[in-house]
mmCIF file of C-alpha atoms in Angstrom:
data_model
loop_
_atom_site.group_PDB
_atom_site.id
_atom_site.type_symbol
_atom_site.label_atom_id
_atom_site.label_comp_id
_atom_site.label_asym_id
_atom_site.label_seq_id
_atom_site.Cartn_x
_atom_site.Cartn_y
_atom_site.Cartn_z
ATOM 1 C CA MET A 1 76.219 73.598 -44.813
ATOM 2 C CA LEU A 2 77.869 76.561 -43.574
ATOM 3 C CA MET A 3 75.979 79.658 -42.159
ATOM 4 C CA ASP A 4 77.841 82.964 -41.226
ATOM 5 C CA VAL A 5 75.905 84.512 -38.137
ATOM 6 C CA SER A 6 76.348 86.939 -35.361
ATOM 7 C CA VAL A 7 76.865 85.464 -31.684
ATOM 8 C CA LEU A 8 75.908 87.880 -29.267
ATOM 9 C CA ARG A 9 77.775 87.583 -25.919
ATOM 10 C CA LYS A 10 76.363 88.282 -22.454
ATOM 11 C CA ASN A 11 78.853 91.195 -21.951
ATOM 12 C CA GLY A 12 77.609 92.715 -25.117
ATOM 13 C CA VAL A 13 80.242 91.723 -27.558
ATOM 14 C CA CYS A 14 79.227 90.523 -30.957
ATOM 15 C CA GLU A 15 81.305 88.050 -32.748
ATOM 16 C CA ARG A 16 81.073 86.813 -36.215
ATOM 17 C CA LYS A 17 81.119 82.956 -36.437
ATOM 18 C CA VAL A 18 80.506 80.189 -38.967
ATOM 19 C CA LEU A 19 78.073 77.539 -38.111
ATOM 20 C CA LYS A 20 78.453 74.195 -39.580
ATOM 21 C CA TRP A 21 76.465 71.015 -39.877
ATOM 22 C CA ASP A 22 76.062 67.758 -42.075
ATOM 23 C CA ALA A 23 72.856 67.104 -41.217
ATOM 24 C CA SER A 24 69.633 68.633 -39.540
ATOM 25 C CA VAL A 25 66.705 67.140 -37.796
ATOM 26 C CA ALA A 26 63.475 68.655 -36.659
ATOM 27 C CA ALA A 27 62.497 67.090 -33.464
ATOM 28 C CA GLY A 28 58.807 66.396 -32.509
ATOM 29 C CA TYR A 29 56.831 65.520 -29.633
ATOM 30 C CA THR A 30 59.703 66.731 -27.317
ATOM 31 C CA GLY A 31 57.473 67.979 -24.367
ATOM 32 C CA ARG A 32 58.944 66.649 -20.858
ATOM 33 C CA ASP A 33 55.222 65.560 -19.873
ATOM 34 C CA GLN A 34 55.326 62.700 -22.301
ATOM 35 C CA ALA A 35 51.493 61.804 -21.004
ATOM 36 C CA SER A 36 50.403 64.990 -22.585
ATOM 37 C CA VAL A 37 52.522 64.550 -25.682
ATOM 38 C CA LEU A 38 50.659 61.022 -26.249
ATOM 39 C CA ALA A 39 47.434 62.879 -25.631
ATOM 40 C CA HIS A 40 48.490 65.329 -28.363
ATOM 41 C CA VAL A 41 49.310 62.403 -30.753
ATOM 42 C CA GLU A 42 45.914 61.197 -30.387
ATOM 43 C CA GLU A 43 44.182 64.532 -30.842
ATOM 44 C CA LEU A 44 46.301 64.606 -34.317
ATOM 45 C CA ARG A 45 45.476 61.436 -35.394
ATOM 46 C CA LYS A 46 41.808 62.190 -35.126
ATOM 47 C CA ILE A 47 42.230 64.807 -37.868
ATOM 48 C CA GLY A 48 44.372 62.605 -39.985
ATOM 49 C CA VAL A 49 47.945 63.200 -39.054
ATOM 50 C CA PRO A 50 49.602 59.877 -38.992
ATOM 51 C CA ALA A 51 50.850 58.719 -35.351
ATOM 52 C CA PRO A 52 54.517 58.759 -35.003
ATOM 53 C CA ASP A 53 56.710 55.565 -34.774
ATOM 54 C CA LYS A 54 57.732 56.737 -31.439
ATOM 55 C CA VAL A 55 58.138 59.754 -29.160
ATOM 56 C CA PRO A 56 60.091 61.903 -29.470
ATOM 57 C CA SER A 57 60.480 61.677 -33.148
ATOM 58 C CA MET A 58 63.233 62.671 -35.417
ATOM 59 C CA TYR A 59 62.156 64.264 -38.901
ATOM 60 C CA TRP A 60 65.488 64.666 -41.025
ATOM 61 C CA VAL A 61 65.529 67.711 -43.361
ATOM 62 C CA GLU A 62 67.737 69.029 -46.269
ATOM 63 C CA PRO A 63 70.666 70.660 -44.343
ATOM 64 C CA GLU A 64 70.679 73.557 -47.059
ATOM 65 C CA ARG A 65 66.827 74.091 -46.424
ATOM 66 C CA VAL A 66 67.927 76.102 -43.030
ATOM 67 C CA SER A 67 67.614 80.030 -43.825
ATOM 68 C CA SER A 68 67.573 83.181 -41.995
ATOM 69 C CA SER A 69 65.444 84.697 -44.654
ATOM 70 C CA ASN A 70 62.511 87.185 -43.884
ATOM 71 C CA THR A 71 60.481 85.814 -46.670
ATOM 72 C CA LEU A 72 59.278 82.084 -47.082
ATOM 73 C CA TRP A 73 57.850 80.644 -50.295
ATOM 74 C CA VAL A 74 55.320 77.814 -50.048
ATOM 75 C CA VAL A 75 53.013 75.916 -52.230
ATOM 76 C CA GLY A 76 49.480 76.306 -51.183
ATOM 77 C CA ASP A 77 47.222 77.765 -48.372
ATOM 78 C CA PHE A 78 47.597 75.182 -45.624
ATOM 79 C CA THR A 79 51.095 75.724 -44.140
ATOM 80 C CA SER A 80 51.900 77.172 -40.668
ATOM 81 C CA GLY A 81 54.968 78.093 -38.534
ATOM 82 C CA GLU A 82 55.698 76.691 -34.989
ATOM 83 C CA VAL A 83 58.312 78.389 -32.810
ATOM 84 C CA GLU A 84 61.105 76.323 -31.706
ATOM 85 C CA VAL A 85 65.118 76.640 -30.979
ATOM 86 C CA PHE A 86 67.470 75.901 -33.520
ATOM 87 C CA LEU A 87 71.129 74.614 -31.956
ATOM 88 C CA ALA A 88 74.074 74.278 -34.153
ATOM 89 C CA ARG A 89 77.864 74.339 -33.480
ATOM 90 C CA THR A 90 80.482 76.993 -34.775
ATOM 91 C CA GLU A 91 83.619 75.535 -36.828
ATOM 92 C CA GLU A 92 85.279 75.544 -33.346
ATOM 93 C CA GLY A 93 82.718 73.445 -31.794
ATOM 94 C CA GLU A 94 80.867 75.989 -29.800
ATOM 95 C CA LEU A 95 77.244 75.062 -29.454
ATOM 96 C CA CYS A 96 75.061 78.127 -30.126
ATOM 97 C CA VAL A 97 71.195 78.790 -30.164
ATOM 98 C CA THR A 98 68.733 80.904 -31.775
ATOM 99 C CA VAL A 99 64.693 81.310 -32.214
ATOM 100 C CA ALA A 100 63.396 79.055 -35.138
ATOM 101 C CA SER A 101 60.368 78.098 -36.998
ATOM 102 C CA ASP A 102 59.532 74.421 -38.257
ATOM 103 C CA HIS A 103 57.311 75.601 -41.030
ATOM 104 C CA THR A 104 55.096 72.611 -42.084
ATOM 105 C CA ASP A 105 52.955 71.750 -44.728
ATOM 106 C CA ARG A 106 49.764 70.745 -42.865
ATOM 107 C CA ALA A 107 47.985 69.152 -45.837
ATOM 108 C CA LEU A 108 50.933 67.057 -46.604
ATOM 109 C CA GLU A 109 51.181 66.396 -43.049
ATOM 110 C CA THR A 110 48.129 63.840 -43.029
ATOM 111 C CA VAL A 111 49.988 61.837 -45.501
ATOM 112 C CA SER A 112 53.529 62.047 -44.293
ATOM 113 C CA VAL A 113 55.109 64.024 -41.527
ATOM 114 C CA ALA A 114 58.520 63.548 -42.659
ATOM 115 C CA LYS A 115 57.600 64.838 -46.129
ATOM 116 C CA ALA A 116 55.588 67.716 -44.749
ATOM 117 C CA LYS A 117 58.533 68.901 -42.598
ATOM 118 C CA GLN A 118 61.011 68.452 -45.661
ATOM 119 C CA ILE A 119 58.815 70.683 -48.200
ATOM 120 C CA CYS A 120 58.996 73.832 -46.176
ATOM 121 C CA SER A 121 62.610 75.577 -45.648
ATOM 122 C CA LYS A 122 63.209 76.156 -42.172
ATOM 123 C CA ILE A 123 63.632 79.780 -40.804
ATOM 124 C CA VAL A 124 65.964 80.486 -38.074
ATOM 125 C CA GLY A 125 67.283 83.691 -36.429
ATOM 126 C CA ALA A 126 70.443 85.476 -37.787
ATOM 127 C CA ALA A 127 71.711 86.424 -34.268
ATOM 128 C CA PHE A 128 72.603 83.416 -31.826
ATOM 129 C CA TRP A 129 73.468 82.859 -28.201
ATOM 130 C CA ARG A 130 76.284 80.629 -26.724
ATOM 131 C CA MET A 131 74.853 77.738 -24.951
ATOM 132 C CA ASP A 132 77.513 77.845 -22.363
ATOM 133 C CA GLU A 133 76.029 81.300 -21.413
ATOM 134 C CA ILE A 134 72.558 80.175 -20.696
ATOM 135 C CA ARG A 135 72.875 76.409 -19.744
ATOM 136 C CA GLY A 136 72.294 77.099 -16.171
ATOM 137 C CA HIS A 137 69.095 79.013 -16.520
ATOM 138 C CA TRP A 138 67.985 77.044 -19.783
ATOM 139 C CA GLY A 139 64.452 76.154 -18.380
ATOM 140 C CA SER A 140 63.586 79.736 -17.685
ATOM 141 C CA ILE A 141 64.141 81.168 -21.150
ATOM 142 C CA GLU A 142 60.788 82.170 -22.823
ATOM 143 C CA LEU A 143 59.614 81.198 -26.290
ATOM 144 C CA ARG A 144 56.926 83.050 -28.170
ATOM 145 C CA CYS A 145 55.290 83.350 -31.559
ATOM 146 C CA TRP A 146 52.887 85.932 -32.982
ATOM 147 C CA ALA A 147 50.854 84.976 -35.982
ATOM 148 C CA ASP A 148 49.373 87.673 -37.942
ATOM 149 C CA GLY A 149 49.654 89.760 -35.004
ATOM 150 C CA LYS A 150 48.138 87.483 -32.718
ATOM 151 C CA LEU A 151 49.881 85.738 -29.633
ATOM 152 C CA TYR A 152 50.012 82.230 -31.185
ATOM 153 C CA GLN A 153 52.470 80.274 -28.848
ATOM 154 C CA GLU A 154 54.080 81.018 -25.304
ATOM 155 C CA GLY A 155 55.970 79.075 -22.850
ATOM 156 C CA THR A 156 59.463 78.256 -21.441
ATOM 157 C CA LEU A 157 62.220 76.124 -22.691
ATOM 158 C CA GLY A 158 61.736 74.142 -19.319
ATOM 159 C CA LYS A 159 58.560 72.430 -20.954
ATOM 160 C CA MET A 160 60.843 70.586 -23.434
ATOM 161 C CA LEU A 161 63.321 67.886 -23.075
ATOM 162 C CA GLN A 162 66.875 69.287 -22.475
ATOM 163 C CA PRO A 163 69.036 69.730 -25.704
ATOM 164 C CA GLU A 164 71.672 67.259 -24.739
ATOM 165 C CA LYS A 165 68.898 64.418 -24.682
ATOM 166 C CA LEU A 166 67.408 65.666 -28.019
ATOM 167 C CA PHE A 167 71.024 65.321 -29.482
ATOM 168 C CA GLU A 168 71.637 61.961 -27.856
ATOM 169 C CA LEU A 169 68.247 60.742 -29.522
ATOM 170 C CA ALA A 170 69.253 62.464 -32.869
ATOM 171 C CA GLN A 171 72.772 60.738 -32.914
ATOM 172 C CA GLU A 172 71.109 57.455 -32.236
ATOM 173 C CA ASP A 173 68.759 57.928 -35.219
ATOM 174 C CA SER A 174 71.322 59.730 -37.391
ATOM 175 C CA PRO A 175 71.311 58.961 -41.241
ATOM 176 C CA CYS A 176 75.057 59.178 -41.347
ATOM 177 C CA SER A 177 77.930 58.217 -39.095
ATOM 178 C CA SER A 178 80.020 60.911 -37.453
ATOM 179 C CA CYS A 179 77.631 63.615 -38.833
ATOM 180 C CA ARG A 180 77.624 67.359 -37.144
ATOM 181 C CA ILE A 181 74.134 67.860 -36.343
ATOM 182 C CA ALA A 182 71.861 70.884 -36.317
ATOM 183 C CA LEU A 183 68.688 70.393 -34.477
ATOM 184 C CA PHE A 184 65.316 71.874 -34.041
ATOM 185 C CA SER A 185 63.929 71.538 -30.606
ATOM 186 C CA GLY A 186 60.372 70.805 -31.002
ATOM 187 C CA THR A 187 57.501 73.322 -30.258
ATOM 188 C CA LEU A 188 54.995 74.548 -27.761
ATOM 189 C CA PRO A 189 51.286 73.852 -27.905
ATOM 190 C CA THR A 190 49.418 76.712 -29.678
ATOM 191 C CA LEU A 191 47.127 79.022 -27.656
ATOM 192 C CA GLY A 192 43.437 79.389 -28.635
ATOM 193 C CA GLU A 193 41.703 77.203 -31.205
ATOM 194 C CA GLY A 194 44.303 75.255 -33.201
ATOM 195 C CA LEU A 195 46.512 76.103 -36.273
ATOM 196 C CA ILE A 196 46.688 79.484 -37.856
ATOM 197 C CA TYR A 197 47.793 79.582 -41.753
ATOM 198 C CA GLY A 198 49.412 82.778 -41.140
ATOM 199 C CA GLU A 199 51.098 85.224 -43.591
ATOM 200 C CA LYS A 200 53.542 86.916 -41.139
ATOM 201 C CA TYR A 201 55.175 85.141 -38.197
ATOM 202 C CA VAL A 202 57.116 86.966 -35.377
ATOM 203 C CA LEU A 203 59.595 84.683 -33.336
ATOM 204 C CA SER A 204 60.814 85.578 -29.905
ATOM 205 C CA LEU A 205 63.517 83.895 -27.625
ATOM 206 C CA LYS A 206 63.989 85.893 -24.320
ATOM 207 C CA ASP A 207 66.321 85.528 -21.631
ATOM 208 C CA PRO A 208 64.870 87.100 -18.520
ATOM 209 C CA LEU A 209 67.919 86.458 -16.403
ATOM 210 C CA LEU A 210 70.369 88.460 -18.729
ATOM 211 C CA ASN A 211 67.737 90.737 -19.863
ATOM 212 C CA ARG A 212 68.066 90.162 -23.738
ATOM 213 C CA GLU A 213 65.947 88.965 -26.592
ATOM 214 C CA ILE A 214 66.593 87.279 -30.092
ATOM 215 C CA ARG A 215 63.566 88.299 -32.538
ATOM 216 C CA HIS A 216 63.002 87.131 -36.057
ATOM 217 C CA GLU A 217 60.141 87.940 -38.426
ATOM 218 C CA TYR A 218 59.185 86.475 -41.760
ATOM 219 C CA SER A 219 56.286 86.572 -44.307
ATOM 220 C CA VAL A 220 55.001 83.899 -45.964
ATOM 221 C CA ARG A 221 54.415 84.046 -49.964
ATOM 222 C CA ILE A 222 52.240 81.487 -51.317
ATOM 223 C CA LEU A 223 52.519 79.937 -54.657
ATOM 224 C CA PRO A 224 49.668 78.500 -56.336
ATOM 225 C CA ASP A 225 49.152 74.363 -55.926
ATOM 226 C CA ARG A 226 48.854 73.231 -59.591
ATOM 227 C CA ASN A 227 49.026 69.560 -61.380
#
């Protein structure tokens, strides 16, 4: 998979780059507090979502399903986004990051989490930052999501496992040897009362140290679920 993107440098320069990957993975249950993660697994199990084989978990998705579109087509009413970061390398090997949504079919999730991840395309921002410009303050970077105008998720990247650890786990689980892997980081807990099956999502990745932000918006278009 090749994706032409803008890489925004901390000095204000915008560079055109091509990201390249052979496999893409949506990491799950990636919170640093694994006791809380296991409690969350138990909560999901009670509403019918199968417990993962292990945590963190790696859910591999079709590489071509990653898109920076502002429209997402889904089947049925029970899908929802979840804000994450997406990491991929340029053709030259530079690791870059943007805001993303691991949009998931929640009805199908009760049958198979992997299939629920696969069935929805994954939305990523069109603008990226270079990882080497933010690695030193990674944990303070802020991640937010609004669903239908309501603040839905909020937290810092410090609440998740470090990207290097996630890539290490992904490489161990990779479906192909020597793959260039693109990675979705896993998400933050929702605010309020559970999932929102929204029609419009606003995603934000904010760097308070360098005073900059990547935002991406997308609307959900629902197709009928028919036999």
